[in-house]
XYZ file of C-alpha atoms in Angstrom:
784
model
C -162.140 172.669 75.812
C -164.501 171.532 73.098
C -164.324 173.709 69.985
C -166.224 173.179 66.816
C -165.077 174.700 63.584
C -167.589 177.328 62.595
C -167.699 178.882 59.156
C -165.528 181.985 59.367
C -168.115 184.663 60.050
C -167.329 188.350 59.948
C -168.437 189.640 63.349
C -168.891 193.119 61.850
C -172.029 191.996 59.997
C -173.471 189.595 62.550
C -175.388 192.200 64.537
C -176.945 194.201 61.710
C -180.665 194.598 62.311
C -180.363 193.191 65.846
C -180.896 194.945 69.181
C -179.248 194.083 72.483
C -180.141 195.349 75.952
C -177.679 195.192 78.849
C -178.573 195.410 82.533
C -176.830 194.958 85.882
C -178.885 193.438 88.653
C -178.657 192.388 92.295
C -175.661 193.485 94.385
C -173.035 195.604 92.640
C -169.507 194.358 91.997
C -166.343 196.081 90.818
C -165.707 195.274 87.166
C -169.376 195.388 86.118
C -168.627 198.624 84.241
C -165.891 196.899 82.228
C -168.443 194.253 81.225
C -171.071 196.875 80.295
C -168.507 198.856 78.294
C -167.324 195.776 76.393
C -170.900 194.635 75.670
C -171.833 198.053 74.283
C -168.712 198.471 72.150
C -168.649 194.903 70.842
C -172.386 195.177 70.078
C -171.866 198.405 68.130
C -168.864 196.841 66.342
C -171.086 193.988 65.092
C -173.621 196.487 63.747
C -176.223 195.935 66.477
C -178.086 198.608 68.393
C -177.290 198.427 72.110
C -179.526 199.725 74.877
C -178.729 200.441 78.531
C -181.345 199.329 81.018
C -180.929 201.559 84.082
C -181.730 200.278 87.610
C -181.702 196.555 86.744
C -185.001 194.683 86.318
C -186.869 197.611 87.865
C -185.875 199.694 84.844
C -186.992 196.888 82.520
C -190.447 196.933 84.172
C -190.777 200.728 84.389
C -189.499 201.303 80.834
C -189.540 204.874 79.517
C -186.284 206.728 80.128
C -184.826 203.718 81.905
C -184.136 202.035 78.555
C -181.781 204.243 76.537
C -179.761 203.785 73.392
C -176.057 203.507 74.249
C -173.340 205.130 72.176
C -169.629 204.487 71.864
C -168.803 207.575 73.894
C -171.389 206.898 76.602
C -169.208 204.096 78.014
C -165.995 206.092 77.982
C -164.153 206.818 81.285
C -165.967 204.102 83.231
C -163.428 201.252 83.304
C -161.832 202.496 86.507
C -165.092 203.135 88.361
C -166.357 200.715 90.987
C -169.981 199.616 91.256
C -172.209 199.897 88.198
C -172.735 203.164 86.325
C -176.130 202.106 84.943
C -177.453 201.340 88.406
C -178.805 198.214 90.021
C -181.792 197.479 92.237
C -183.391 194.566 94.032
C -186.667 194.272 92.134
C -189.854 192.734 93.519
C -192.087 193.680 90.566
C -190.184 191.412 88.172
C -190.964 188.436 90.413
C -194.677 188.981 89.653
C -196.139 187.973 86.309
C -197.621 191.468 85.720
C -194.126 192.905 86.122
C -192.671 190.541 83.545
C -195.554 191.395 81.172
C -194.679 195.097 81.397
C -190.987 194.292 80.849
C -191.779 192.158 77.781
C -193.998 194.884 76.357
C -191.194 197.475 76.742
C -188.728 195.226 74.919
C -191.123 194.350 72.087
C -191.935 198.030 71.442
C -188.198 198.730 71.022
C -187.600 195.570 68.997
C -185.085 194.209 71.524
C -184.768 190.407 71.407
C -181.342 189.962 73.011
C -180.785 190.471 76.704
C -177.453 190.502 78.503
C -177.746 190.229 82.278
C -174.843 190.874 84.647
C -175.654 189.753 88.186
C -175.711 186.939 90.718
C -177.598 183.636 90.581
C -180.936 185.245 91.562
C -180.731 187.709 88.676
C -179.755 184.975 86.224
C -182.535 182.629 87.378
C -184.981 185.498 86.831
C -183.644 186.002 83.305
C -184.089 182.328 82.508
C -187.675 182.299 83.750
C -188.406 185.397 81.637
C -187.050 183.642 78.607
C -188.902 180.369 79.167
C -192.292 182.109 79.404
C -191.594 184.605 76.599
C -194.082 183.169 74.063
C -196.768 183.018 76.767
C -196.104 186.683 77.647
C -196.342 187.665 73.966
C -199.661 185.811 73.610
C -201.089 187.636 76.662
C -199.876 191.005 75.380
C -201.395 190.398 71.926
C -204.690 189.248 73.459
C -204.796 192.341 75.684
C -204.182 194.568 72.649
C -200.907 195.890 74.068
C -198.907 194.759 71.013
C -199.902 193.884 67.464
C -199.626 190.399 65.941
C -196.979 191.879 63.642
C -194.879 193.062 66.633
C -195.265 189.698 68.351
C -194.033 187.916 65.221
C -191.048 190.222 64.918
C -190.007 189.474 68.515
C -191.013 185.813 68.571
C -187.847 184.690 70.374
C -185.759 186.100 73.238
C -182.051 185.257 73.578
C -180.415 185.545 76.962
C -176.794 185.433 78.080
C -175.534 185.923 81.610
C -172.305 187.139 83.166
C -171.781 186.570 86.855
C -171.051 189.684 88.870
C -170.714 188.827 92.547
C -167.957 189.582 95.035
C -168.565 186.293 96.893
C -167.472 184.075 93.975
C -170.432 181.903 94.921
C -171.544 180.822 91.452
C -170.611 177.279 90.481
C -169.008 176.633 87.119
C -166.773 179.699 86.949
C -163.358 180.064 88.624
C -163.824 183.752 89.265
C -166.895 185.952 89.203
C -166.589 189.637 88.266
C -165.758 191.612 91.418
C -164.161 188.854 93.495
C -160.562 189.816 92.798
C -161.229 193.508 93.581
C -162.968 192.594 96.844
C -159.873 190.583 97.774
C -157.723 193.658 97.027
C -159.789 195.716 99.497
C -159.643 192.998 102.162
C -155.889 192.474 101.817
C -155.219 196.235 102.074
C -157.027 196.154 105.415
C -155.330 192.957 106.609
C -151.899 194.421 105.781
C -152.749 197.594 107.687
C -154.049 195.643 110.666
C -151.130 193.216 110.871
C -148.624 196.054 111.250
C -150.423 197.440 114.295
C -151.081 193.948 115.701
C -147.359 193.211 115.588
C -146.520 196.347 117.543
C -148.848 195.305 120.352
C -148.718 191.483 120.177
C -152.434 191.302 119.452
C -154.898 188.778 118.121
C -157.093 190.124 115.317
C -160.395 188.679 114.174
C -161.572 189.917 110.806
C -165.056 189.293 109.453
C -165.361 189.366 105.664
C -168.415 189.062 103.428
C -169.769 185.710 102.298
C -173.095 184.732 103.783
C -173.252 181.367 102.031
C -169.825 181.148 100.449
C -166.443 181.108 102.166
C -164.328 181.942 99.112
C -163.271 185.449 100.207
C -162.462 184.252 103.727
C -160.524 181.242 102.454
C -158.363 183.106 99.949
C -157.776 185.912 102.455
C -156.583 183.338 104.998
C -154.157 181.922 102.408
C -153.007 185.358 101.287
C -152.204 186.610 104.775
C -151.119 183.321 106.357
C -153.956 183.390 108.891
C -153.895 181.030 111.873
C -157.514 179.987 111.474
C -160.419 180.490 109.080
C -164.142 179.900 109.602
C -166.151 179.216 106.417
C -169.777 178.064 106.017
C -168.923 175.127 103.709
C -166.622 173.440 106.200
C -167.499 174.099 109.866
C -164.778 173.286 112.418
C -164.763 169.918 114.195
C -166.486 169.471 117.549
C -164.527 170.990 120.405
C -162.948 173.524 118.028
C -162.592 176.079 120.820
C -159.836 174.053 122.429
C -158.040 173.390 119.109
C -158.144 177.076 118.247
C -156.601 178.099 121.580
C -153.874 175.460 121.238
C -153.039 176.711 117.753
C -152.766 180.349 118.845
C -150.496 179.418 121.766
C -148.322 177.265 119.471
C -147.936 180.191 117.046
C -146.859 182.518 119.874
C -144.386 179.914 121.115
C -142.852 179.738 117.635
C -142.059 183.417 117.931
C -145.063 184.989 116.208
C -146.081 188.348 117.658
C -149.601 188.291 116.277
C -152.498 185.986 115.471
C -154.943 186.512 112.634
C -158.318 184.772 112.495
C -160.528 185.218 109.409
C -164.259 184.661 109.663
C -166.840 184.572 106.854
C -170.079 186.320 107.875
C -171.926 183.026 107.284
C -169.591 180.973 109.509
C -171.338 178.174 111.419
C -170.579 175.148 113.548
C -171.469 171.508 112.785
C -174.985 172.025 114.195
C -175.472 175.067 111.933
C -175.345 177.548 114.772
C -173.674 180.805 113.693
C -170.119 181.463 114.877
C -169.706 185.207 115.427
C -166.803 187.614 115.760
C -167.765 188.419 119.366
C -167.976 184.762 120.302
C -164.434 184.098 119.047
C -163.140 187.319 120.601
C -164.561 186.452 124.037
C -163.163 182.932 123.808
C -159.619 184.103 123.025
C -159.470 186.988 125.494
C -161.067 185.068 128.393
C -159.356 181.727 127.906
C -155.901 182.919 126.845
C -155.850 186.470 128.166
C -154.596 187.689 124.755
C -155.228 191.307 123.780
C -157.925 190.713 121.145
C -159.599 193.050 118.648
C -162.253 192.373 116.032
C -163.048 194.219 112.812
C -166.068 193.753 110.576
C -165.210 194.894 107.067
C -168.732 195.306 105.677
C -169.341 197.312 102.519
C -165.749 198.474 102.098
C -165.247 195.197 100.236
C -167.774 196.111 97.553
C -166.313 199.487 96.696
C -163.266 201.099 95.225
C -161.484 200.803 91.924
C -161.726 197.448 90.135
C -158.469 195.493 89.917
C -156.763 194.859 86.577
C -157.953 191.241 86.706
C -161.624 192.247 87.039
C -161.388 194.786 84.214
C -159.847 192.247 81.851
C -162.315 189.583 82.987
C -165.280 191.932 82.473
C -163.985 193.014 79.061
C -163.397 189.455 77.842
C -166.762 188.273 79.109
C -168.603 191.247 77.569
C -167.119 190.528 74.141
C -167.892 186.825 74.414
C -171.432 187.529 75.664
C -172.226 189.508 72.508
C -170.838 186.698 70.333
C -172.896 184.146 72.296
C -176.085 186.205 71.815
C -175.539 186.639 68.084
C -174.687 182.952 67.571
C -177.628 181.676 69.642
C -180.517 179.834 68.002
C -183.955 179.259 69.561
C -182.683 175.775 70.504
C -179.565 176.939 72.426
C -180.105 176.909 76.187
C -179.542 180.246 77.955
C -175.851 180.391 78.811
C -173.429 181.994 81.201
C -170.110 183.275 79.921
C -167.484 182.383 82.485
C -163.837 181.754 83.136
C -162.016 178.488 83.703
C -158.266 178.867 84.199
C -157.621 181.514 81.565
C -160.153 180.156 79.079
C -163.477 181.781 78.374
C -166.164 179.085 78.447
C -169.931 179.001 77.972
C -172.006 177.011 80.425
C -175.741 176.268 80.473
C -177.233 178.794 82.871
C -179.645 176.511 84.660
C -177.022 173.816 85.267
C -174.808 176.348 87.046
C -177.750 177.608 89.079
C -178.628 174.010 89.967
C -175.135 173.165 91.215
C -175.057 176.447 93.153
C -178.315 175.391 94.835
C -176.932 171.877 95.453
C -174.190 173.447 97.588
C -176.818 174.999 99.868
C -178.635 171.655 100.127
C -175.391 169.793 100.908
C -174.594 172.293 103.668
C -178.099 172.051 105.119
C -177.836 168.251 105.172
C -174.442 168.376 106.857
C -172.621 166.916 103.799
C -169.750 169.381 104.111
C -167.188 167.427 102.042
C -169.710 167.426 99.174
C -170.284 171.157 99.584
C -166.579 171.852 99.130
C -166.427 169.513 96.076
C -169.457 171.145 94.467
C -167.803 174.549 94.738
C -165.344 173.268 92.127
C -161.670 172.428 91.718
C -160.251 175.844 92.462
C -162.136 176.124 95.781
C -161.060 172.639 96.761
C -157.390 173.351 95.952
C -157.537 176.462 98.122
C -159.050 174.499 100.993
C -156.451 171.704 100.731
C -153.571 174.196 100.651
C -154.944 176.103 103.634
C -155.431 172.914 105.668
C -151.910 171.802 104.924
C -150.295 175.111 105.883
C -152.369 175.883 108.956
C -153.621 172.678 110.498
C -150.651 170.370 110.566
C -148.044 170.063 113.279
C -144.559 169.259 112.009
C -143.662 165.585 112.582
C -141.198 164.473 115.272
C -139.639 162.082 112.731
C -137.263 163.815 110.327
C -136.832 162.610 106.739
C -133.065 163.366 106.461
C -133.850 165.167 103.208
C -132.446 168.658 102.527
C -134.256 170.878 100.022
C -132.633 174.153 98.957
C -134.588 177.190 97.747
C -133.070 179.849 95.541
C -134.345 183.086 93.911
C -132.960 183.957 90.468
C -133.346 186.947 88.151
C -135.055 190.258 88.939
C -137.095 190.471 92.153
C -140.882 190.447 91.903
C -143.856 190.517 94.243
C -144.986 187.055 95.335
C -141.551 185.393 95.415
C -141.605 185.488 99.219
C -145.043 183.869 99.358
C -143.693 180.952 97.308
C -140.633 180.628 99.556
C -142.766 180.709 102.726
C -145.143 178.017 101.473
C -142.261 175.810 100.299
C -140.403 176.151 103.623
C -143.465 175.353 105.742
C -144.729 172.467 103.610
C -141.172 171.059 103.562
C -140.955 171.216 107.362
C -144.395 169.563 107.605
C -143.012 166.746 105.395
C -140.139 166.369 107.856
C -137.454 167.801 105.547
C -134.738 170.269 106.433
C -135.123 173.421 104.323
C -132.101 175.453 103.196
C -132.137 179.075 102.045
C -129.682 180.071 99.321
C -128.950 183.808 99.288
C -128.193 185.868 96.159
C -129.090 183.424 93.422
C -126.650 181.052 91.702
C -123.755 183.225 92.970
C -124.782 182.350 96.517
C -125.002 178.667 95.604
C -121.417 178.864 94.279
C -120.121 180.913 97.252
C -121.774 178.743 99.899
C -124.239 181.415 101.133
C -126.514 178.615 102.298
C -128.182 178.219 105.699
C -131.083 176.324 107.264
C -134.360 178.254 107.296
C -137.000 177.489 109.925
C -140.770 177.885 110.376
C -140.708 181.156 112.326
C -138.285 182.869 109.925
C -140.834 182.951 107.110
C -143.716 184.281 109.225
C -145.378 187.276 107.568
C -143.538 186.733 104.274
C -146.702 186.296 102.193
C -147.380 190.026 102.050
C -143.823 191.206 101.475
C -142.772 192.396 98.028
C -139.375 191.789 96.404
C -137.146 188.889 97.411
C -136.076 188.373 101.022
C -133.513 185.730 100.012
C -131.841 188.169 97.646
C -131.570 187.498 93.947
C -129.041 187.910 91.143
C -129.312 187.558 87.384
C -126.095 185.537 86.867
C -126.420 182.020 85.459
C -124.571 178.984 86.909
C -122.280 178.972 83.824
C -118.663 179.316 84.900
C -119.433 178.483 88.550
C -120.876 175.076 87.770
C -117.997 173.198 89.403
C -118.203 175.277 92.589
C -121.993 174.728 92.635
C -121.656 170.968 92.360
C -119.100 170.941 95.214
C -121.487 172.908 97.438
C -124.377 170.584 96.625
C -122.239 167.795 98.083
C -120.838 169.891 100.944
C -124.273 171.049 102.140
C -125.817 167.697 101.312
C -128.531 169.215 99.081
C -130.928 166.543 97.790
C -133.157 168.730 95.633
C -133.532 172.308 94.443
C -136.410 174.788 94.038
C -135.503 177.632 91.665
C -137.921 180.581 91.847
C -137.491 183.257 89.197
C -137.874 184.461 85.641
C -136.265 183.509 82.352
C -132.845 183.256 84.084
C -134.285 180.637 86.445
C -135.410 178.618 83.420
C -132.043 179.034 81.644
C -130.131 178.244 84.854
C -132.223 175.105 85.337
C -131.401 174.030 81.781
C -127.671 174.635 82.364
C -127.728 172.485 85.516
C -129.539 169.688 83.654
C -127.050 169.823 80.772
C -124.140 169.707 83.232
C -125.460 166.490 84.808
C -123.366 164.524 82.273
C -120.181 166.004 83.737
C -121.186 166.384 87.376
C -123.014 163.541 89.053
C -123.779 165.816 92.038
C -126.290 167.679 89.838
C -128.380 164.519 89.388
C -130.974 165.712 91.905
C -134.654 166.578 91.336
C -135.287 170.272 90.532
C -138.331 172.491 90.036
C -138.435 175.903 88.405
C -141.285 178.153 89.628
C -141.920 181.033 87.167
C -141.748 184.385 88.978
C -141.249 187.513 86.878
C -143.234 190.627 86.001
C -142.536 189.936 82.313
C -144.530 186.673 82.288
C -142.111 185.219 79.733
C -141.209 181.796 81.177
C -141.993 178.889 78.807
C -144.345 176.276 80.234
C -146.642 178.612 82.144
C -149.493 180.919 81.141
C -148.887 183.045 84.233
C -145.831 183.931 86.292
C -145.851 185.046 89.920
C -145.450 188.833 90.029
C -147.092 189.700 86.707
C -150.482 190.425 88.306
C -148.937 192.886 90.791
C -147.047 194.670 88.005
C -150.191 194.810 85.897
C -152.122 196.480 88.717
C -149.323 199.013 89.223
C -149.341 199.931 85.524
C -153.156 200.069 85.439
C -153.358 202.406 88.446
C -150.709 204.655 86.891
C -152.590 204.749 83.577
C -155.797 205.686 85.456
C -154.052 208.667 86.995
C -152.529 209.697 83.702
C -155.910 209.438 81.934
C -157.434 211.633 84.634
C -154.846 214.308 84.031
C -155.483 214.037 80.277
C -159.244 214.331 80.817
C -158.575 217.579 82.654
C -156.393 219.147 79.980
C -158.285 217.718 76.948
C -156.741 216.831 73.590
C -153.726 215.105 75.030
C -152.156 211.789 74.062
C -149.935 209.874 76.470
C -147.321 207.375 75.382
C -146.329 205.013 78.172
C -143.468 202.523 78.160
C -143.899 199.332 80.171
C -141.412 196.636 81.188
C -141.349 193.086 79.881
C -138.246 192.797 77.688
C -139.425 191.340 74.377
C -142.604 189.951 75.915
C -145.673 192.089 75.241
C -147.842 190.609 77.998
C -147.738 193.611 80.351
C -148.303 196.160 77.589
C -151.213 194.209 76.065
C -153.004 193.363 79.317
C -152.466 196.831 80.792
C -153.866 198.336 77.586
C -156.975 196.158 77.984
C -157.415 197.034 81.637
C -156.827 200.776 81.257
C -158.738 201.208 77.999
C -155.737 202.280 75.899
C -155.945 203.024 72.184
C -153.182 200.603 71.264
C -150.226 198.659 72.599
C -147.063 198.237 70.531
C -145.322 194.925 71.178
C -142.467 192.928 69.676
C -144.617 189.836 68.949
C -146.858 191.771 66.555
C -144.572 193.653 64.160
C -145.740 197.179 63.270
C -144.668 199.476 60.450
C -144.797 203.169 59.655
C -148.213 202.738 57.999
C -149.595 201.328 61.280
C -148.274 204.343 63.159
C -149.935 206.675 60.623
C -153.234 204.833 61.045
C -152.991 205.263 64.799
C -152.364 208.991 64.487
C -155.353 209.305 62.116
C -157.430 207.304 64.562
C -156.529 209.707 67.384
C -157.212 212.791 65.255
C -160.720 211.382 64.591
C -161.132 210.613 68.294
C -160.387 214.221 69.264
C -163.481 215.265 67.261
C -165.681 213.272 69.665
C -166.364 214.073 73.297
C -163.501 211.737 74.315
C -160.575 214.081 73.950
C -157.632 212.006 75.121
C -155.486 209.124 73.979
C -153.359 206.487 75.651
C -150.761 204.407 73.832
C -148.654 201.718 75.522
C -145.342 200.472 74.231
C -143.443 197.461 75.459
C -139.807 198.338 76.216
C -138.266 196.176 73.441
C -141.146 196.439 70.966
C -138.923 197.729 68.153
C -135.321 198.898 68.226
C -135.880 201.806 65.813
C -139.392 202.903 66.734
C -138.388 203.790 70.276
C -140.682 205.457 72.800
C -138.898 208.760 72.084
C -139.410 208.235 68.333
C -143.137 207.582 68.841
C -143.381 210.686 71.007
C -141.687 212.792 68.318
C -143.855 211.334 65.549
C -147.144 211.803 67.429
C -146.151 215.318 68.523
C -145.396 216.353 64.946
C -148.423 214.701 63.307
C -150.828 215.793 66.046
C -149.819 219.480 65.863
C -152.871 221.661 66.176
C -155.097 218.691 67.138
C -153.517 217.227 70.247
C -150.335 217.513 72.246
C -148.274 214.636 73.500
C -146.616 213.460 76.718
C -144.358 210.514 77.423
C -143.849 208.359 80.528
C -141.377 205.535 81.131
C -142.694 203.600 84.125
C -139.442 201.828 85.001
C -138.751 199.853 88.157
C -141.850 200.769 90.107
C -143.432 197.905 88.143
C -141.277 195.375 89.999
C -142.050 196.686 93.469
C -145.022 196.958 95.749
C -146.874 194.547 97.997
C -148.075 191.464 96.142
C -151.709 191.341 95.014
C -154.029 188.646 96.416
C -153.640 186.721 93.152
C -149.830 186.651 93.403
C -149.875 185.700 97.103
C -152.316 182.887 96.476
C -150.570 181.721 93.289
C -147.142 181.821 94.984
C -148.482 179.894 97.971
C -149.964 177.163 95.770
C -146.847 176.905 93.582
C -144.531 176.722 96.602
C -146.489 173.991 98.348
C -147.141 171.966 95.185
C -143.449 171.971 94.238
C -142.383 170.513 97.615
C -145.012 167.749 97.494
C -143.855 166.837 93.979
C -140.190 166.816 95.015
C -141.023 164.594 98.005
C -142.526 162.001 95.636
C -139.663 162.385 93.131
C -137.047 161.850 95.854
C -138.664 158.535 96.787
C -138.528 157.451 93.124
C -134.869 158.450 92.741
C -133.596 156.883 95.966
C -131.294 153.963 95.100
C -128.713 152.094 97.206
C -128.684 154.656 99.970
C -128.397 157.724 97.741
C -130.383 159.963 95.416
C -129.721 159.769 91.707
C -132.008 161.640 89.276
C -131.020 161.916 85.637
C -134.286 161.380 83.764
C -135.679 164.426 81.909
C -138.795 164.428 84.114
C -136.707 164.919 87.270
C -136.147 168.610 86.378
C -139.397 170.433 85.612
C -141.068 173.798 85.271
C -144.226 174.025 87.358
C -146.668 176.099 85.348
C -150.278 177.054 84.925
C -151.518 175.565 81.649
C -155.081 176.474 80.606
C -156.795 175.063 83.656
C -154.346 173.352 85.957
C -150.876 173.421 87.471
C -148.636 170.991 85.590
C -145.000 169.856 85.768
C -143.196 169.850 82.411
C -139.597 168.653 81.896
C -137.257 171.612 81.274
C -135.731 169.856 78.271
C -139.114 169.378 76.591
C -139.777 173.147 76.633
C -136.712 173.997 74.530
C -138.616 173.654 71.243
C -141.169 176.226 72.361
C -138.540 178.783 73.399
C -137.196 181.722 71.433
C -133.866 181.923 73.307
C -132.649 185.040 71.511
C -135.657 187.101 72.623
C -136.266 185.246 75.867
C -139.939 184.461 75.237
C -142.054 181.359 74.605
C -142.931 180.797 70.937
C -146.631 180.347 71.707
C -148.388 182.889 73.898
C -152.074 182.460 74.758
C -152.769 186.147 75.421
C -152.047 187.188 71.814
C -155.612 186.027 71.089
C -156.868 188.909 73.266
C -155.238 191.565 71.069
C -158.191 191.871 68.667
C -160.456 192.640 71.664
C -158.154 195.521 72.581
C -158.485 196.935 69.062
C -162.252 196.468 68.868
C -162.813 198.179 72.212
C -160.606 201.056 71.041
C -162.806 201.486 67.909
C -160.599 200.204 65.103
C -162.912 198.835 62.455
C -160.429 196.840 60.408
C -159.769 194.198 63.043
C -159.313 190.585 62.051
C -161.070 188.596 64.738
C -160.735 184.853 64.602
C -164.224 183.431 65.160
C -163.333 179.970 63.887
C -162.867 178.735 67.428
C -166.317 179.031 68.869
C -166.602 178.019 72.478
C -168.960 175.054 72.521
C -171.326 174.734 75.442
C -169.808 172.708 78.266
C -171.639 170.859 80.993
C -171.055 171.566 84.653
C -172.819 168.597 86.189
C -170.586 166.118 84.382
C -167.543 168.187 85.144
C -167.910 168.029 88.917
C -168.639 164.296 88.783
C -170.943 164.688 91.720
C -173.286 164.043 94.105
C -176.980 163.761 94.276
C -178.187 162.910 97.751
C -174.755 161.720 98.765
C -174.252 159.159 95.951
C -171.517 159.526 93.355
């Protein structure tokens, strides 16, 4: 990502004398409130005045009470609410010039020259048009005597920044729009509920999800529940799809599956752009195959409910960055959208994103479906490729004579099973024999190894924990036994799925290669742990599920505190020495602070926090929430903090303590973890298949180069393989964490949003504007 070194500005002075208005427009999406809250609080932190615009653009046109000054407290207790608290409306008046004149007049009178718009591409296009004709609007208003020349001069320029709130994830240039992840949570809850009843009755279920022009929700749902077929607008099925579909469903039943799931986007169409409907598919399946078939249209359920942890953090990060983008903008900067790529916040020119989004529609209308999928961006394309590979390929008759073993190591976490399922099925598709190792490295030493077949992993995507069984023990003293079993069971390569123990175990096997030639086989470690502490990856499978569990628990605890008033809760999260869960859960639940090992804290810091809470109890927000990572400090234990806060808060607030414990490791995996596990599992097998070809010499496999044993991890924007040995330098082995952790940069945001005014925020890395058109390397009228 391009960064330019900016002079180190103090964000606390940047907004003085400036006014910002924030509005939500178009359809609502869960997580919009997090974005509004962050915009208001970051704005106030910089010294700016921040205004709410109620009812979207309609409120901007109508003015009056619709444009209100926001305060710190006015955005309290809204993080966990779905929809948008300040209201949204589809507005016709703003499309007319007279409407925009009224809106401009209302802003000028209040001295507002910065506008933050949270909405879909229609809302953002409207904002851009408003900005481009601003000087013309001012001239008309001055001429008509509505504003004075002095007022016009004071508001001579309008800055605009957009954030995309849309459950369809249909905006090009950003990996995830605000609301998409929460919509997937709703859909997956329903799919899980439906699959249990479908299995009882051997039924076929057809589920229609939202997405009139974009198949993202349908596609990810299909991946996350292992659907047999998906219909999306970007990629209509081939001619004669009816026959293929029936063949597929029969094949699934013959492999022992008791149910079929078909996912359909509401905008599904065939190659001639005729709609494909739920009823049409239902009639086809029940008439042609005689299967008991049911269809469900999900509708507005997908828009509602509590936002997921991911959407709250996304909204909060984008809100903070949007304020920075507004305050750094010059009249020459193009209007921008704050968005997410991998885990990086990026700024993109608004109109370029809108253009690419429109190009998708054109490509679909012209029947250039491959282009449409490409234009949607890398993440959409990866999803489509993974889905095609897992659903649309029949295993080959020719076998490869390769045996790949899969093993789970460390503590169980949600999403492990999704990774195993994907690896098993992709391996079988490649012609390999897949072997399941039970109970970790112990099982590898004791010979608890057996072939695992296609039907055995059916329905595993949605199951929490580890079906293979897992143990924490390292290979260590069993290394000889392990090497004998690798020969005995003829294992040619190894997939190790787990946490820090998986990484350490992988390293031990690599080190032992010098002694035991049998260990010279390709290996991949897939990070899977709630602690998110495996070197070489920004995210681990399982951390998102744990984060949602903690966030939901904090919501409930905050509710109870809101009822009793003047209460502070201290909550201990898991994570060993890694503060990821505590920090991210604090961001997503709106906590006052999170104590972690990576950021040492002293008695003076604890005093400051108590003082901060005593001040807070004087406001209308009479509750506090403090998170502490389990190994944050050996002396300042959770009990110690509870005692300290109870004593110091006497007469002002009382205190309660919760240790969340093992519920953080359990539960059904979130859509993110299912999807992430599926991608990691399939990618690891494809990589091993290539590696095995490289290492095949004189009739046997011999792999002893460092790059034949890797960690597969998410780095910034893509999945990459990094040699285990090369990650040693970045590992703090004593505390079992990586030495560099990207999420530490989000800690200042946590403090700012919790109203600490002495926060050091590093503004030296300013996100430079990136260009979308170049990034997609695409396609105008079918030419590269």
